[in-house]
C-alpha cells in the first residue's frame, strides 16, 4: 500500500474515531468542505484545459457506460451464485456507488434489498478510497476510475486527482457526472420489471 493510501485510510479511521468518541456537531461543514474541494479540482481542470494539455478523450465518454454494464453484470452474477433476487441485485449494482439514492429507491420494494443497496454502494465508495491508489500501478488510471462509479464526480474525485494526476481528474468528473445523470432513471426501470 502506498504512503498516500495509508494517509487517506488513516484520516478516515481517525475521523470515524473522533466522530464516535466526541460526537461533534459539524452540521453541513462536511458538505461545504466537499464543495470547496470540488471547486479547487475544477480550477485545476480548467487550468489544464486552458493550457491545451487535456482534451476530452472519447474513452472518457464511453467509460461510464462500461462501468454501468459491468456493475449490472457483476451484480447479476453475484445474484446467481448466491441465490439472491436477480431483479433487486441488478438494482443494487446499478446504483454505481450512489448509496444515498440506491437504498431509499429500493427500500419501498424490499427493505432487505434497500439495506443491501445502501451498504453495498457505500462499501464501493470506501473501497475506492482504499484501492484506487494501488490499483493504478497495475491498470490504466482512466480505467481504474470505474471502481468509483458515480462517486468519481464528488466524494472520490479529490483522491483520484491526487493519486492519478490532473490528467485523469477530468475523466473521473465526466464519468461520475454521466453516471449521476443515468442512475436515477435506470433504477426505477429495473425495479419496474
PDB file of C-alpha atoms in Angstrom:
ATOM      1  CA  UNK A   1       0.000   0.000   0.000  1.00  0.00           C
ATOM      2  CA  UNK A   2       1.362   3.420  -0.944  1.00  0.00           C
ATOM      3  CA  UNK A   3       2.083   6.177   1.559  1.00  0.00           C
ATOM      4  CA  UNK A   4      -0.819   8.179   0.111  1.00  0.00           C
ATOM      5  CA  UNK A   5      -3.251   5.243   0.575  1.00  0.00           C
ATOM      6  CA  UNK A   6      -2.101   4.808   4.158  1.00  0.00           C
ATOM      7  CA  UNK A   7      -2.607   8.530   4.848  1.00  0.00           C
ATOM      8  CA  UNK A   8      -6.103   8.510   3.306  1.00  0.00           C
ATOM      9  CA  UNK A   9      -7.142   5.380   5.183  1.00  0.00           C
ATOM     10  CA  UNK A  10      -5.642   6.711   8.442  1.00  0.00           C
ATOM     11  CA  UNK A  11      -7.509  10.009   8.034  1.00  0.00           C
ATOM     12  CA  UNK A  12     -10.761   8.092   7.501  1.00  0.00           C
ATOM     13  CA  UNK A  13     -10.201   5.934  10.597  1.00  0.00           C
ATOM     14  CA  UNK A  14      -9.233   8.984  12.674  1.00  0.00           C
ATOM     15  CA  UNK A  15     -12.396  10.768  11.538  1.00  0.00           C
ATOM     16  CA  UNK A  16     -14.533   7.768  12.489  1.00  0.00           C
ATOM     17  CA  UNK A  17     -12.868   7.622  15.920  1.00  0.00           C
ATOM     18  CA  UNK A  18     -13.346  11.359  16.556  1.00  0.00           C
ATOM     19  CA  UNK A  19     -16.984  11.158  15.469  1.00  0.00           C
ATOM     20  CA  UNK A  20     -17.599   8.104  17.648  1.00  0.00           C
ATOM     21  CA  UNK A  21     -15.861   9.468  20.746  1.00  0.00           C
ATOM     22  CA  UNK A  22     -16.807  13.155  20.667  1.00  0.00           C
ATOM     23  CA  UNK A  23     -19.993  13.356  18.547  1.00  0.00           C
ATOM     24  CA  UNK A  24     -19.076  16.760  17.077  1.00  0.00           C
ATOM     25  CA  UNK A  25     -21.966  18.699  15.585  1.00  0.00           C
ATOM     26  CA  UNK A  26     -20.385  19.799  12.319  1.00  0.00           C
ATOM     27  CA  UNK A  27     -23.726  20.228  10.598  1.00  0.00           C
ATOM     28  CA  UNK A  28     -23.201  20.972   6.935  1.00  0.00           C
ATOM     29  CA  UNK A  29     -19.475  21.612   7.382  1.00  0.00           C
ATOM     30  CA  UNK A  30     -18.532  18.439   5.527  1.00  0.00           C
ATOM     31  CA  UNK A  31     -20.748  19.444   2.619  1.00  0.00           C
ATOM     32  CA  UNK A  32     -19.109  22.878   2.429  1.00  0.00           C
ATOM     33  CA  UNK A  33     -15.648  21.262   2.510  1.00  0.00           C
ATOM     34  CA  UNK A  34     -16.702  18.940  -0.316  1.00  0.00           C
ATOM     35  CA  UNK A  35     -17.847  21.911  -2.435  1.00  0.00           C
ATOM     36  CA  UNK A  36     -14.546  23.711  -1.801  1.00  0.00           C
ATOM     37  CA  UNK A  37     -12.626  20.580  -2.805  1.00  0.00           C
ATOM     38  CA  UNK A  38     -14.675  20.171  -5.997  1.00  0.00           C
ATOM     39  CA  UNK A  39     -14.180  23.882  -6.779  1.00  0.00           C
ATOM     40  CA  UNK A  40     -10.396  23.578  -6.391  1.00  0.00           C
ATOM     41  CA  UNK A  41     -10.300  20.489  -8.591  1.00  0.00           C
ATOM     42  CA  UNK A  42     -12.422  22.367 -11.138  1.00  0.00           C
ATOM     43  CA  UNK A  43      -9.904  25.222 -11.105  1.00  0.00           C
ATOM     44  CA  UNK A  44      -7.118  22.694 -11.725  1.00  0.00           C
ATOM     45  CA  UNK A  45      -9.069  21.023 -14.562  1.00  0.00           C
ATOM     46  CA  UNK A  46      -9.861  24.434 -16.079  1.00  0.00           C
ATOM     47  CA  UNK A  47      -6.207  25.400 -15.903  1.00  0.00           C
ATOM     48  CA  UNK A  48      -5.142  22.266 -17.714  1.00  0.00           C
ATOM     49  CA  UNK A  49      -7.829  22.777 -20.377  1.00  0.00           C
ATOM     50  CA  UNK A  50      -6.720  26.371 -20.970  1.00  0.00           C
ATOM     51  CA  UNK A  51      -3.154  25.125 -21.436  1.00  0.00           C
ATOM     52  CA  UNK A  52      -4.459  22.800 -24.123  1.00  0.00           C
ATOM     53  CA  UNK A  53      -2.921  19.805 -22.367  1.00  0.00           C
ATOM     54  CA  UNK A  54      -6.208  17.994 -21.862  1.00  0.00           C
ATOM     55  CA  UNK A  55      -8.970  17.261 -24.272  1.00  0.00           C
ATOM     56  CA  UNK A  56     -11.954  15.085 -23.502  1.00  0.00           C
ATOM     57  CA  UNK A  57     -10.956  11.656 -24.748  1.00  0.00           C
ATOM     58  CA  UNK A  58     -13.687   9.560 -26.377  1.00  0.00           C
ATOM     59  CA  UNK A  59     -12.822   6.789 -23.940  1.00  0.00           C
ATOM     60  CA  UNK A  60     -13.857   9.107 -21.089  1.00  0.00           C
ATOM     61  CA  UNK A  61     -17.328   9.376 -22.618  1.00  0.00           C
ATOM     62  CA  UNK A  62     -17.634   5.593 -23.025  1.00  0.00           C
ATOM     63  CA  UNK A  63     -16.243   4.612 -19.611  1.00  0.00           C
ATOM     64  CA  UNK A  64     -19.430   5.340 -17.602  1.00  0.00           C
ATOM     65  CA  UNK A  65     -21.475   3.082 -19.862  1.00  0.00           C
ATOM     66  CA  UNK A  66     -18.903   0.311 -19.480  1.00  0.00           C
ATOM     67  CA  UNK A  67     -18.974   0.858 -15.718  1.00  0.00           C
ATOM     68  CA  UNK A  68     -22.762   0.614 -15.615  1.00  0.00           C
ATOM     69  CA  UNK A  69     -22.844  -2.536 -17.754  1.00  0.00           C
ATOM     70  CA  UNK A  70     -20.039  -4.110 -15.703  1.00  0.00           C
ATOM     71  CA  UNK A  71     -21.744  -3.229 -12.413  1.00  0.00           C
ATOM     72  CA  UNK A  72     -25.034  -4.737 -13.550  1.00  0.00           C
ATOM     73  CA  UNK A  73     -23.328  -7.851 -14.950  1.00  0.00           C
ATOM     74  CA  UNK A  74     -21.328  -8.326 -11.743  1.00  0.00           C
ATOM     75  CA  UNK A  75     -24.459  -7.941  -9.631  1.00  0.00           C
ATOM     76  CA  UNK A  76     -26.327 -10.439 -11.828  1.00  0.00           C
ATOM     77  CA  UNK A  77     -23.504 -12.959 -11.491  1.00  0.00           C
ATOM     78  CA  UNK A  78     -23.455 -12.427  -7.721  1.00  0.00           C
ATOM     79  CA  UNK A  79     -27.217 -12.974  -7.557  1.00  0.00           C
ATOM     80  CA  UNK A  80     -26.971 -16.272  -9.433  1.00  0.00           C
ATOM     81  CA  UNK A  81     -24.018 -17.532  -7.367  1.00  0.00           C
ATOM     82  CA  UNK A  82     -25.587 -16.548  -4.017  1.00  0.00           C
ATOM     83  CA  UNK A  83     -29.182 -17.404  -4.896  1.00  0.00           C
ATOM     84  CA  UNK A  84     -30.471 -13.854  -4.470  1.00  0.00           C
ATOM     85  CA  UNK A  85     -33.198 -11.994  -6.322  1.00  0.00           C
ATOM     86  CA  UNK A  86     -31.879 -11.154  -9.783  1.00  0.00           C
ATOM     87  CA  UNK A  87     -34.007  -8.011 -10.128  1.00  0.00           C
ATOM     88  CA  UNK A  88     -33.032  -6.493  -6.791  1.00  0.00           C
ATOM     89  CA  UNK A  89     -29.388  -7.487  -7.121  1.00  0.00           C
ATOM     90  CA  UNK A  90     -29.201  -5.803 -10.520  1.00  0.00           C
ATOM     91  CA  UNK A  91     -30.789  -2.684  -8.999  1.00  0.00           C
ATOM     92  CA  UNK A  92     -28.165  -2.709  -6.222  1.00  0.00           C
ATOM     93  CA  UNK A  93     -25.385  -2.958  -8.822  1.00  0.00           C
ATOM     94  CA  UNK A  94     -26.951  -0.253 -10.991  1.00  0.00           C
ATOM     95  CA  UNK A  95     -26.613   2.151  -8.053  1.00  0.00           C
ATOM     96  CA  UNK A  96     -22.954   2.541  -9.070  1.00  0.00           C
ATOM     97  CA  UNK A  97     -21.851   3.725  -5.630  1.00  0.00           C
ATOM     98  CA  UNK A  98     -24.680   6.219  -5.089  1.00  0.00           C
ATOM     99  CA  UNK A  99     -25.731   4.813  -1.718  1.00  0.00           C
ATOM    100  CA  UNK A 100     -27.898   7.745  -0.623  1.00  0.00           C
ATOM    101  CA  UNK A 101     -30.122   7.188  -3.664  1.00  0.00           C
ATOM    102  CA  UNK A 102     -29.945   3.415  -4.167  1.00  0.00           C
ATOM    103  CA  UNK A 103     -31.031   2.340  -0.684  1.00  0.00           C
ATOM    104  CA  UNK A 104     -34.065   4.643  -0.447  1.00  0.00           C
ATOM    105  CA  UNK A 105     -35.211   3.895  -4.025  1.00  0.00           C
ATOM    106  CA  UNK A 106     -35.074   0.105  -3.498  1.00  0.00           C
ATOM    107  CA  UNK A 107     -36.436   0.110   0.098  1.00  0.00           C
ATOM    108  CA  UNK A 108     -40.145   0.558  -0.818  1.00  0.00           C
ATOM    109  CA  UNK A 109     -39.897  -2.630  -2.900  1.00  0.00           C
ATOM    110  CA  UNK A 110     -37.848  -4.579  -0.338  1.00  0.00           C
ATOM    111  CA  UNK A 111     -36.486  -3.340   2.978  1.00  0.00           C
ATOM    112  CA  UNK A 112     -33.803  -6.049   2.904  1.00  0.00           C
ATOM    113  CA  UNK A 113     -32.540  -5.145  -0.562  1.00  0.00           C
ATOM    114  CA  UNK A 114     -32.824  -1.440   0.264  1.00  0.00           C
ATOM    115  CA  UNK A 115     -30.391  -2.020   3.142  1.00  0.00           C
ATOM    116  CA  UNK A 116     -28.180  -4.156   0.889  1.00  0.00           C
ATOM    117  CA  UNK A 117     -28.259  -1.389  -1.738  1.00  0.00           C
ATOM    118  CA  UNK A 118     -27.177   1.188   0.804  1.00  0.00           C
ATOM    119  CA  UNK A 119     -24.396  -0.955   2.292  1.00  0.00           C
ATOM    120  CA  UNK A 120     -23.051  -2.328  -1.000  1.00  0.00           C
ATOM    121  CA  UNK A 121     -22.845   1.120  -2.527  1.00  0.00           C
ATOM    122  CA  UNK A 122     -21.244   2.781   0.499  1.00  0.00           C
ATOM    123  CA  UNK A 123     -18.741  -0.080   0.516  1.00  0.00           C
ATOM    124  CA  UNK A 124     -17.967   0.672  -3.124  1.00  0.00           C
ATOM    125  CA  UNK A 125     -17.069   4.240  -2.205  1.00  0.00           C
ATOM    126  CA  UNK A 126     -14.908   3.153   0.736  1.00  0.00           C
ATOM    127  CA  UNK A 127     -13.129   0.525  -1.358  1.00  0.00           C
ATOM    128  CA  UNK A 128     -12.395   3.174  -3.982  1.00  0.00           C
ATOM    129  CA  UNK A 129     -10.662   5.265  -1.330  1.00  0.00           C
ATOM    130  CA  UNK A 130      -8.503   2.316  -0.294  1.00  0.00           C
ATOM    131  CA  UNK A 131      -7.966   0.563  -3.638  1.00  0.00           C
ATOM    132  CA  UNK A 132      -7.634   3.292  -6.289  1.00  0.00           C
ATOM    133  CA  UNK A 133      -4.066   4.378  -5.448  1.00  0.00           C
ATOM    134  CA  UNK A 134      -2.535   0.861  -5.522  1.00  0.00           C
ATOM    135  CA  UNK A 135      -4.735  -0.224  -8.442  1.00  0.00           C
ATOM    136  CA  UNK A 136      -3.360   2.441 -10.793  1.00  0.00           C
ATOM    137  CA  UNK A 137       0.036   0.804 -10.570  1.00  0.00           C
ATOM    138  CA  UNK A 138      -1.430  -2.243 -12.312  1.00  0.00           C
ATOM    139  CA  UNK A 139      -4.070  -0.912 -14.708  1.00  0.00           C
ATOM    140  CA  UNK A 140      -4.500   2.395 -16.588  1.00  0.00           C
ATOM    141  CA  UNK A 141      -5.526   5.318 -14.374  1.00  0.00           C
ATOM    142  CA  UNK A 142      -8.557   6.131 -16.504  1.00  0.00           C
ATOM    143  CA  UNK A 143      -9.866   2.565 -16.454  1.00  0.00           C
ATOM    144  CA  UNK A 144      -9.382   2.360 -12.687  1.00  0.00           C
ATOM    145  CA  UNK A 145     -11.802   5.287 -12.320  1.00  0.00           C
ATOM    146  CA  UNK A 146     -14.629   2.807 -12.944  1.00  0.00           C
ATOM    147  CA  UNK A 147     -14.333   1.327  -9.442  1.00  0.00           C
ATOM    148  CA  UNK A 148     -15.637   4.610  -8.014  1.00  0.00           C
ATOM    149  CA  UNK A 149     -18.854   4.636 -10.033  1.00  0.00           C
ATOM    150  CA  UNK A 150     -20.927   7.784  -9.577  1.00  0.00           C
ATOM    151  CA  UNK A 151     -18.741   8.908  -6.653  1.00  0.00           C
ATOM    152  CA  UNK A 152     -15.962   9.965  -9.032  1.00  0.00           C
ATOM    153  CA  UNK A 153     -17.745  13.267  -9.622  1.00  0.00           C
ATOM    154  CA  UNK A 154     -17.690  14.283  -5.969  1.00  0.00           C
ATOM    155  CA  UNK A 155     -16.519  12.345  -2.919  1.00  0.00           C
ATOM    156  CA  UNK A 156     -13.708  10.335  -4.536  1.00  0.00           C
ATOM    157  CA  UNK A 157     -12.715  12.982  -7.101  1.00  0.00           C
ATOM    158  CA  UNK A 158     -10.095  14.535  -4.832  1.00  0.00           C
ATOM    159  CA  UNK A 159      -8.475  11.192  -4.130  1.00  0.00           C
ATOM    160  CA  UNK A 160      -8.459  10.230  -7.816  1.00  0.00           C
ATOM    161  CA  UNK A 161      -6.991  13.608  -8.814  1.00  0.00           C
ATOM    162  CA  UNK A 162      -4.291  13.348  -6.137  1.00  0.00           C
ATOM    163  CA  UNK A 163      -3.349   9.721  -6.842  1.00  0.00           C
ATOM    164  CA  UNK A 164      -3.889   9.685 -10.614  1.00  0.00           C
ATOM    165  CA  UNK A 165      -2.923  13.229 -11.515  1.00  0.00           C
ATOM    166  CA  UNK A 166      -4.771  16.104 -13.098  1.00  0.00           C
ATOM    167  CA  UNK A 167      -4.949  14.318 -16.457  1.00  0.00           C
ATOM    168  CA  UNK A 168      -7.342  11.719 -15.019  1.00  0.00           C
ATOM    169  CA  UNK A 169      -9.409  14.211 -12.969  1.00  0.00           C
ATOM    170  CA  UNK A 170     -11.430  15.324 -16.000  1.00  0.00           C
ATOM    171  CA  UNK A 171     -12.152  11.707 -16.956  1.00  0.00           C
ATOM    172  CA  UNK A 172     -13.238  10.994 -13.369  1.00  0.00           C
ATOM    173  CA  UNK A 173     -15.541  14.015 -13.277  1.00  0.00           C
ATOM    174  CA  UNK A 174     -17.179  13.163 -16.614  1.00  0.00           C
ATOM    175  CA  UNK A 175     -17.525   9.525 -15.537  1.00  0.00           C
ATOM    176  CA  UNK A 176     -19.238  10.439 -12.275  1.00  0.00           C
ATOM    177  CA  UNK A 177     -21.417  13.091 -13.894  1.00  0.00           C
ATOM    178  CA  UNK A 178     -22.791  10.763 -16.580  1.00  0.00           C
ATOM    179  CA  UNK A 179     -23.499   8.016 -14.033  1.00  0.00           C
ATOM    180  CA  UNK A 180     -25.152  10.540 -11.714  1.00  0.00           C
ATOM    181  CA  UNK A 181     -27.479  11.513 -14.561  1.00  0.00           C
ATOM    182  CA  UNK A 182     -28.211   7.891 -15.592  1.00  0.00           C
ATOM    183  CA  UNK A 183     -28.710   6.114 -12.250  1.00  0.00           C
ATOM    184  CA  UNK A 184     -31.946   7.896 -11.168  1.00  0.00           C
ATOM    185  CA  UNK A 185     -33.565   6.847 -14.456  1.00  0.00           C
ATOM    186  CA  UNK A 186     -32.203   3.302 -14.604  1.00  0.00           C
ATOM    187  CA  UNK A 187     -33.108   2.222 -11.058  1.00  0.00           C
ATOM    188  CA  UNK A 188     -36.887   2.723 -11.447  1.00  0.00           C
ATOM    189  CA  UNK A 189     -36.803   0.955 -14.830  1.00  0.00           C
ATOM    190  CA  UNK A 190     -35.093  -2.090 -13.299  1.00  0.00           C
ATOM    191  CA  UNK A 191     -37.420  -2.112 -10.296  1.00  0.00           C
ATOM    192  CA  UNK A 192     -40.464  -1.814 -12.556  1.00  0.00           C
ATOM    193  CA  UNK A 193     -39.611  -5.008 -14.450  1.00  0.00           C
TER     194      UNK A 193
END
